[in-house]
């Protein structure tokens, strides 16, 4: 990673971003390259993305340990942006953070995997970077990317479900992300589906993500292996008896190879996914559900059972239109691409602010020339 060397960064005029709410249409946003940052519990990924959602360059680094100060993570973000700015004309930076972001998209109220508690991330980074900064929840950013460039194109009411360690989500309606009054809408993973069920790290019991997520998948496989169940012999042999080596990707791989237990576990996860989606359909009535996140790599081993359970659980089934359920298309880069594209909506203001500043300078210069000419004639 390069260090600061002066370069073209210094030629970018600094400006203060006033508000970050996107306008009704994204079509008038400037077609300029922006940087998207996706911050997770294990990695920070940064990329330059053009106006068509094409990734021009990416950089990855490990996420600093969560016990360190928030400034350490902010230092990492700054270095990545400055490194990319050496090779690209960056107009704005969008950050997708795994946590709760306030309605003004400035503060990270809470991040479960990082030491951010009411952290004014946008303001801190805006003071260090020569471009405007936009902060949003990572699931919101991923949903925006899928709506603009992926599986949700053409949909006017979209809900995205991200299946990873837990469950994240986002709601898009008529081209706008619905964040709720306080900015934390879309935390679908913490809907209670089993009263008194498995304890969730959020403090409650029976949350949806305890039954349909990467953690749930791995927990069930490890419990069967620890019990020395005959159905688990295949995966036990694969990890050499080291139960802690059982992971979600391994379960998916074995399921694709026909391991009966792994196939059944993915079916269980998929059925719970369908139950939750049916609940969301009753509340939100979208036209499309997009399923993303690492667990969605299981494809129809997961999404097939989810569709079946959705049809069985849907309120008014047989008498209402059914929402389409589609797998996300943009993969692990969705959050980065979405954050970058959302940042273009801020870059619009930045470019206009620069243009007004240039116009003022030109008028000032013309006035000075006119004054000098008049004085010379006198």
Short mmCIF file of C-alpha atoms in Angstrom, two decimals:
data_model
loop_
_atom_site.label_atom_id
_atom_site.label_comp_id
_atom_site.label_asym_id
_atom_site.label_seq_id
_atom_site.Cartn_x
_atom_site.Cartn_y
_atom_site.Cartn_z
CA UNK A 1 0.00 0.00 0.00
CA UNK A 2 1.44 3.34 -1.02
CA UNK A 3 1.97 6.25 1.33
CA UNK A 4 1.01 9.87 0.76
CA UNK A 5 3.31 11.55 -1.77
CA UNK A 6 1.61 14.78 -2.71
CA UNK A 7 0.40 13.80 -6.25
CA UNK A 8 -2.97 14.72 -7.72
CA UNK A 9 -4.75 14.31 -4.40
CA UNK A 10 -3.74 17.80 -3.38
CA UNK A 11 -5.43 19.30 -6.46
CA UNK A 12 -8.89 18.13 -5.36
CA UNK A 13 -10.76 21.02 -3.77
CA UNK A 14 -12.08 20.32 -0.32
CA UNK A 15 -15.77 20.91 0.24
CA UNK A 16 -18.26 20.35 3.02
CA UNK A 17 -21.04 17.88 2.28
CA UNK A 18 -24.41 19.22 3.41
CA UNK A 19 -26.82 16.31 3.82
CA UNK A 20 -26.56 12.98 2.06
CA UNK A 21 -30.13 12.00 1.21
CA UNK A 22 -30.28 10.72 -2.35
CA UNK A 23 -32.75 12.36 -4.68
CA UNK A 24 -35.68 10.57 -6.20
CA UNK A 25 -33.78 9.66 -9.36
CA UNK A 26 -30.19 8.47 -9.54
CA UNK A 27 -30.10 9.17 -13.27
CA UNK A 28 -28.89 12.75 -12.87
CA UNK A 29 -25.90 11.76 -10.72
CA UNK A 30 -22.56 12.56 -12.39
CA UNK A 31 -20.97 9.72 -14.34
CA UNK A 32 -17.72 9.87 -12.42
CA UNK A 33 -15.59 7.17 -10.77
CA UNK A 34 -16.05 6.70 -7.03
CA UNK A 35 -14.57 4.46 -4.36
CA UNK A 36 -16.64 1.90 -2.50
CA UNK A 37 -15.50 0.48 0.84
CA UNK A 38 -16.96 -2.73 2.29
CA UNK A 39 -16.06 -3.20 5.96
CA UNK A 40 -16.66 -6.58 7.54
CA UNK A 41 -15.48 -8.44 10.58
CA UNK A 42 -12.47 -9.97 8.78
CA UNK A 43 -11.66 -7.78 5.78
CA UNK A 44 -11.80 -4.27 4.37
CA UNK A 45 -12.31 -4.22 0.59
CA UNK A 46 -11.97 -1.03 -1.43
CA UNK A 47 -12.61 -0.55 -5.12
CA UNK A 48 -12.91 2.10 -7.79
CA UNK A 49 -16.24 1.71 -9.61
CA UNK A 50 -17.47 3.53 -12.69
CA UNK A 51 -21.00 4.77 -13.36
CA UNK A 52 -21.98 1.46 -15.00
CA UNK A 53 -21.03 -0.58 -11.94
CA UNK A 54 -17.80 -1.85 -13.49
CA UNK A 55 -15.00 -2.38 -10.98
CA UNK A 56 -11.80 -0.75 -12.23
CA UNK A 57 -9.50 -1.80 -9.38
CA UNK A 58 -9.81 -3.40 -5.95
CA UNK A 59 -7.64 -3.56 -2.85
CA UNK A 60 -8.13 -5.82 0.16
CA UNK A 61 -6.67 -5.87 3.63
CA UNK A 62 -7.49 -7.51 6.93
CA UNK A 63 -9.80 -5.68 9.29
CA UNK A 64 -7.83 -4.37 12.27
CA UNK A 65 -8.62 -6.24 15.46
CA UNK A 66 -11.91 -5.04 16.96
CA UNK A 67 -10.23 -4.38 20.30
CA UNK A 68 -8.25 -1.53 18.72
CA UNK A 69 -9.51 2.03 18.61
CA UNK A 70 -11.89 3.10 15.81
CA UNK A 71 -9.11 5.34 14.52
CA UNK A 72 -7.14 2.25 13.47
CA UNK A 73 -9.93 1.19 11.10
CA UNK A 74 -10.32 4.77 9.87
CA UNK A 75 -6.57 4.89 9.19
CA UNK A 76 -6.92 1.72 7.11
CA UNK A 77 -9.79 3.18 5.08
CA UNK A 78 -7.86 6.40 4.49
CA UNK A 79 -4.77 4.57 3.26
CA UNK A 80 -6.82 2.47 0.84
CA UNK A 81 -8.57 5.52 -0.59
CA UNK A 82 -5.34 7.48 -0.97
CA UNK A 83 -3.67 4.51 -2.63
CA UNK A 84 -6.48 4.23 -5.19
CA UNK A 85 -6.51 8.01 -5.69
CA UNK A 86 -2.95 7.84 -7.00
CA UNK A 87 -4.21 5.95 -10.07
CA UNK A 88 -7.83 7.11 -10.44
CA UNK A 89 -9.73 10.40 -10.49
CA UNK A 90 -11.88 9.71 -7.43
CA UNK A 91 -14.85 12.04 -6.85
CA UNK A 92 -16.45 10.55 -3.72
CA UNK A 93 -16.18 7.66 -1.27
CA UNK A 94 -19.01 5.39 -0.15
CA UNK A 95 -18.67 3.14 2.88
CA UNK A 96 -20.79 0.07 3.56
CA UNK A 97 -20.44 -0.78 7.25
CA UNK A 98 -21.66 -3.94 8.97
CA UNK A 99 -23.65 -2.20 11.66
CA UNK A 100 -26.40 0.30 12.41
CA UNK A 101 -25.98 3.65 10.67
CA UNK A 102 -28.05 6.66 11.67
CA UNK A 103 -30.63 8.22 9.35
CA UNK A 104 -28.24 11.04 8.40
CA UNK A 105 -25.70 8.43 7.28
CA UNK A 106 -22.97 9.96 9.38
CA UNK A 107 -22.68 7.90 12.56
CA UNK A 108 -22.21 4.16 12.98
CA UNK A 109 -24.42 3.64 16.02
CA UNK A 110 -23.29 0.08 16.65
CA UNK A 111 -21.07 -2.41 14.82
CA UNK A 112 -21.05 -5.94 16.24
CA UNK A 113 -17.63 -6.84 14.81
CA UNK A 114 -15.82 -3.51 15.35
CA UNK A 115 -15.30 -1.07 18.21
CA UNK A 116 -17.66 1.52 16.74
CA UNK A 117 -20.21 2.92 19.18
CA UNK A 118 -21.93 6.13 18.00
CA UNK A 119 -18.88 6.81 15.82
CA UNK A 120 -19.12 9.91 13.54
CA UNK A 121 -17.44 8.04 10.70
CA UNK A 122 -18.46 10.32 7.83
CA UNK A 123 -17.30 13.50 9.53
CA UNK A 124 -14.02 11.95 10.67
CA UNK A 125 -13.16 10.68 7.22
CA UNK A 126 -14.41 13.78 5.40
CA UNK A 127 -11.87 15.74 7.38
CA UNK A 128 -9.05 13.49 6.13
CA UNK A 129 -10.03 12.89 2.51
CA UNK A 130 -10.31 15.47 -0.25
CA UNK A 131 -13.67 14.14 -1.45
CA UNK A 132 -17.15 13.78 0.10
CA UNK A 133 -17.93 10.64 2.10
CA UNK A 134 -21.21 8.69 2.34
CA UNK A 135 -21.79 6.00 5.01
CA UNK A 136 -24.51 3.36 4.90
CA UNK A 137 -25.29 -0.12 6.17
CA UNK A 138 -23.56 -2.81 4.11
CA UNK A 139 -26.83 -4.62 3.32
CA UNK A 140 -28.36 -1.38 2.06
CA UNK A 141 -25.35 -0.91 -0.18
CA UNK A 142 -25.55 -4.48 -1.49
CA UNK A 143 -29.28 -4.15 -2.18
CA UNK A 144 -28.70 -0.91 -4.07
CA UNK A 145 -26.07 -2.62 -6.23
CA UNK A 146 -28.37 -5.54 -7.04
CA UNK A 147 -31.19 -3.12 -7.90
CA UNK A 148 -28.96 -1.02 -10.15
CA UNK A 149 -26.82 -3.67 -11.80
CA UNK A 150 -27.84 -7.17 -10.69
CA UNK A 151 -30.74 -9.49 -9.92
CA UNK A 152 -33.12 -6.69 -8.91
CA UNK A 153 -32.96 -4.58 -12.06
CA UNK A 154 -36.37 -3.34 -13.12
CA UNK A 155 -38.04 -4.04 -9.76
CA UNK A 156 -39.85 -1.19 -8.04
CA UNK A 157 -40.34 -2.97 -4.67
CA UNK A 158 -37.36 -5.07 -3.66
CA UNK A 159 -36.25 -6.73 -0.44
CA UNK A 160 -32.75 -8.13 -0.10
CA UNK A 161 -31.77 -10.84 2.39
CA UNK A 162 -28.05 -11.32 3.04
CA UNK A 163 -27.13 -14.67 4.53
CA UNK A 164 -23.71 -14.71 6.11
CA UNK A 165 -22.64 -15.19 9.70
CA UNK A 166 -26.08 -13.78 10.51
CA UNK A 167 -28.88 -12.28 8.43
CA UNK A 168 -28.91 -8.75 7.13
CA UNK A 169 -31.43 -7.08 4.91
CA UNK A 170 -32.59 -4.01 3.08
CA UNK A 171 -35.74 -2.54 1.53
CA UNK A 172 -35.87 -0.57 -1.73
CA UNK A 173 -39.02 1.12 -2.93
CA UNK A 174 -39.39 3.28 -6.03
CA UNK A 175 -35.64 3.74 -6.32
CA UNK A 176 -34.98 4.66 -2.70
CA UNK A 177 -33.51 2.74 0.19
CA UNK A 178 -35.97 2.67 3.08
CA UNK A 179 -33.95 3.20 6.24
CA UNK A 180 -36.69 3.93 8.77
CA UNK A 181 -37.02 6.86 11.13
CA UNK A 182 -33.75 6.13 12.94
CA UNK A 183 -31.82 4.56 10.06
CA UNK A 184 -31.84 0.94 11.28
CA UNK A 185 -34.59 -0.67 9.18
CA UNK A 186 -33.86 -4.03 7.59
CA UNK A 187 -32.52 -5.90 10.61
CA UNK A 188 -34.60 -8.91 9.59
CA UNK A 189 -32.29 -11.42 11.22
CA UNK A 190 -33.57 -10.42 14.65
CA UNK A 191 -37.24 -11.07 14.02
CA UNK A 192 -38.31 -13.68 16.57
CA UNK A 193 -39.47 -16.88 14.84
CA UNK A 194 -39.17 -19.37 17.72
CA UNK A 195 -40.20 -17.98 21.15
CA UNK A 196 -37.74 -19.23 23.74
CA UNK A 197 -35.51 -20.68 21.02
CA UNK A 198 -31.75 -20.53 20.55
CA UNK A 199 -30.01 -17.67 22.32
CA UNK A 200 -28.85 -14.95 19.90
CA UNK A 201 -25.81 -12.70 20.46
CA UNK A 202 -28.22 -9.75 20.29
CA UNK A 203 -29.51 -10.87 23.71
CA UNK A 204 -32.86 -12.30 22.63
CA UNK A 205 -33.95 -15.87 21.93
CA UNK A 206 -35.33 -17.44 18.78
CA UNK A 207 -34.12 -14.86 16.27
CA UNK A 208 -34.48 -15.79 12.60
CA UNK A 209 -30.73 -15.81 12.02
CA UNK A 210 -30.35 -18.55 14.63
CA UNK A 211 -32.19 -20.87 12.22
CA UNK A 212 -31.22 -19.62 8.76
CA UNK A 213 -27.63 -18.35 8.50
CA UNK A 214 -24.05 -19.49 8.20
CA UNK A 215 -23.77 -19.74 11.96
CA UNK A 216 -26.88 -21.90 12.16
CA UNK A 217 -25.61 -24.19 9.41
CA UNK A 218 -22.23 -24.71 11.07
CA UNK A 219 -23.74 -25.09 14.56
CA UNK A 220 -26.02 -27.92 13.42
CA UNK A 221 -23.23 -29.74 11.59
CA UNK A 222 -20.84 -29.49 14.53
CA UNK A 223 -23.49 -30.70 16.98
CA UNK A 224 -24.12 -33.80 14.87
CA UNK A 225 -20.39 -34.41 14.51
CA UNK A 226 -19.79 -33.92 18.25
CA UNK A 227 -22.54 -36.46 18.97
CA UNK A 228 -20.70 -38.91 16.69
CA UNK A 229 -23.88 -39.30 14.64
CA UNK A 230 -23.59 -41.88 11.87
CA UNK A 231 -24.94 -39.33 9.38
CA UNK A 232 -21.93 -37.11 10.16
CA UNK A 233 -19.23 -39.66 9.40
CA UNK A 234 -18.54 -38.15 5.99
CA UNK A 235 -17.79 -34.68 7.29
CA UNK A 236 -15.93 -36.05 10.32
CA UNK A 237 -13.60 -37.95 7.99
CA UNK A 238 -13.16 -34.87 5.83
CA UNK A 239 -11.91 -32.74 8.76
CA UNK A 240 -9.88 -35.55 10.30
CA UNK A 241 -11.97 -35.50 13.47
CA UNK A 242 -11.30 -31.78 14.09
CA UNK A 243 -14.86 -30.60 14.52
CA UNK A 244 -13.81 -26.96 14.78
CA UNK A 245 -12.65 -27.18 11.13
CA UNK A 246 -16.24 -27.64 9.92
CA UNK A 247 -17.22 -24.52 7.99
CA UNK A 248 -20.10 -23.34 5.86
CA UNK A 249 -18.20 -23.56 2.55
CA UNK A 250 -17.14 -27.13 3.41
CA UNK A 251 -20.76 -28.12 4.12
CA UNK A 252 -21.81 -26.62 0.78
CA UNK A 253 -19.01 -28.43 -1.03
CA UNK A 254 -19.96 -31.79 0.48
CA UNK A 255 -23.63 -31.19 -0.26
CA UNK A 256 -22.78 -30.63 -3.91
CA UNK A 257 -20.90 -33.93 -3.84
CA UNK A 258 -24.04 -35.64 -2.55
CA UNK A 259 -23.36 -35.93 1.21
CA UNK A 260 -26.83 -36.67 2.60
CA UNK A 261 -26.36 -34.87 5.93
CA UNK A 262 -25.05 -31.70 4.31
CA UNK A 263 -27.87 -31.69 1.78
CA UNK A 264 -30.38 -32.06 4.61
CA UNK A 265 -28.82 -29.27 6.64
CA UNK A 266 -29.03 -26.87 3.70
CA UNK A 267 -32.64 -27.90 3.19
CA UNK A 268 -33.37 -27.08 6.83
CA UNK A 269 -31.71 -23.69 6.52
CA UNK A 270 -33.59 -23.07 3.27
CA UNK A 271 -36.94 -23.97 4.81
CA UNK A 272 -36.41 -21.49 7.65
CA UNK A 273 -35.39 -18.94 5.04
CA UNK A 274 -38.69 -19.48 3.25
CA UNK A 275 -40.65 -19.07 6.49
CA UNK A 276 -39.00 -15.71 7.17
CA UNK A 277 -39.51 -14.53 3.60
CA UNK A 278 -43.22 -15.38 3.83
CA UNK A 279 -43.44 -13.25 6.98
CA UNK A 280 -41.73 -10.37 5.20
CA UNK A 281 -44.07 -10.74 2.23
CA UNK A 282 -47.04 -10.40 4.60
CA UNK A 283 -45.58 -7.19 6.04
CA UNK A 284 -43.96 -5.55 3.00
CA UNK A 285 -45.47 -7.17 -0.14
CA UNK A 286 -42.44 -6.66 -2.42
CA UNK A 287 -42.24 -7.79 -6.03
CA UNK A 288 -38.88 -9.48 -5.56
CA UNK A 289 -36.65 -10.99 -2.87
CA UNK A 290 -32.94 -11.09 -3.68
CA UNK A 291 -30.91 -13.61 -1.66
CA UNK A 292 -27.23 -12.75 -1.23
CA UNK A 293 -24.37 -13.31 1.17
CA UNK A 294 -21.90 -16.17 1.45
CA UNK A 295 -24.46 -18.88 2.24
CA UNK A 296 -26.31 -18.14 -1.02
CA UNK A 297 -23.41 -19.83 -2.83
CA UNK A 298 -25.28 -23.10 -2.17
CA UNK A 299 -27.63 -22.06 -5.00
CA UNK A 300 -30.68 -24.33 -5.43
CA UNK A 301 -29.60 -26.55 -2.55
CA UNK A 302 -30.70 -23.60 -0.40
CA UNK A 303 -32.98 -21.46 -2.54
CA UNK A 304 -35.05 -24.38 -3.83
CA UNK A 305 -36.25 -25.38 -0.33
CA UNK A 306 -36.73 -21.68 0.47
CA UNK A 307 -39.10 -21.24 -2.48
CA UNK A 308 -41.05 -24.35 -1.47
CA UNK A 309 -41.43 -23.21 2.15
CA UNK A 310 -42.33 -19.69 1.03
CA UNK A 311 -45.22 -21.00 -1.09
CA UNK A 312 -46.46 -23.17 1.80
CA UNK A 313 -46.29 -20.38 4.39
CA UNK A 314 -47.41 -17.39 2.32
CA UNK A 315 -50.54 -15.74 3.69
CA UNK A 316 -53.33 -15.89 1.13
CA UNK A 317 -51.42 -18.42 -0.97
CA UNK A 318 -53.19 -19.24 -4.18
CA UNK A 319 -55.12 -15.97 -4.15
CA UNK A 320 -52.35 -13.40 -4.49
CA UNK A 321 -49.35 -12.73 -6.74
CA UNK A 322 -46.13 -14.30 -5.46
CA UNK A 323 -42.93 -12.34 -5.22
CA UNK A 324 -40.01 -13.55 -7.27
CA UNK A 325 -37.13 -15.08 -5.27
CA UNK A 326 -33.78 -14.66 -7.01
CA UNK A 327 -30.16 -15.28 -6.13
CA UNK A 328 -27.97 -12.18 -6.02
CA UNK A 329 -25.72 -11.77 -9.06
CA UNK A 330 -22.89 -9.53 -7.89
CA UNK A 331 -21.33 -11.84 -5.33
CA UNK A 332 -19.08 -10.56 -2.52
CA UNK A 333 -18.43 -7.28 -4.36
CA UNK A 334 -22.08 -6.16 -4.11
CA UNK A 335 -21.61 -4.06 -0.97
CA UNK A 336 -18.55 -2.32 -2.40
CA UNK A 337 -20.23 -1.60 -5.75
CA UNK A 338 -23.39 -0.32 -4.07
CA UNK A 339 -21.50 1.94 -1.68
CA UNK A 340 -19.55 3.43 -4.59
CA UNK A 341 -22.70 4.01 -6.63
CA UNK A 342 -24.54 5.63 -3.73
CA UNK A 343 -21.54 7.91 -3.29
CA UNK A 344 -22.07 9.29 -6.80
CA UNK A 345 -25.20 10.95 -5.47
CA UNK A 346 -22.97 12.89 -3.10
CA UNK A 347 -20.41 13.52 -5.84
CA UNK A 348 -23.10 15.43 -7.73
CA UNK A 349 -23.14 18.07 -5.02
CA UNK A 350 -19.35 18.03 -4.83
CA UNK A 351 -18.99 18.67 -8.53
CA UNK A 352 -21.57 21.44 -8.46
CA UNK A 353 -19.85 23.04 -5.47
CA UNK A 354 -16.55 22.97 -7.34
CA UNK A 355 -18.17 24.42 -10.46
CA UNK A 356 -19.70 27.26 -8.47
CA UNK A 357 -16.32 27.92 -6.87
CA UNK A 358 -14.62 28.02 -10.27
CA UNK A 359 -17.34 30.31 -11.63
CA UNK A 360 -16.88 32.68 -8.68
CA UNK A 361 -13.13 32.71 -9.28
CA UNK A 362 -13.63 33.47 -12.97
CA UNK A 363 -16.08 36.31 -12.22
CA UNK A 364 -13.62 37.68 -9.66
CA UNK A 365 -10.78 37.53 -12.20
CA UNK A 366 -12.90 39.23 -14.88
CA UNK A 367 -13.86 41.98 -12.45
CA UNK A 368 -10.21 42.55 -11.56
CA UNK A 369 -9.23 42.72 -15.24
CA UNK A 370 -12.03 45.19 -15.92
CA UNK A 371 -10.94 47.34 -12.97
CA UNK A 372 -7.31 47.35 -14.13
CA UNK A 373 -8.38 48.26 -17.66
CA UNK A 374 -10.52 51.16 -16.41
CA UNK A 375 -7.70 52.44 -14.17
CA UNK A 376 -5.30 52.22 -17.08
CA UNK A 377 -7.59 54.31 -19.27
CA UNK A 378 -7.80 56.93 -16.56
#
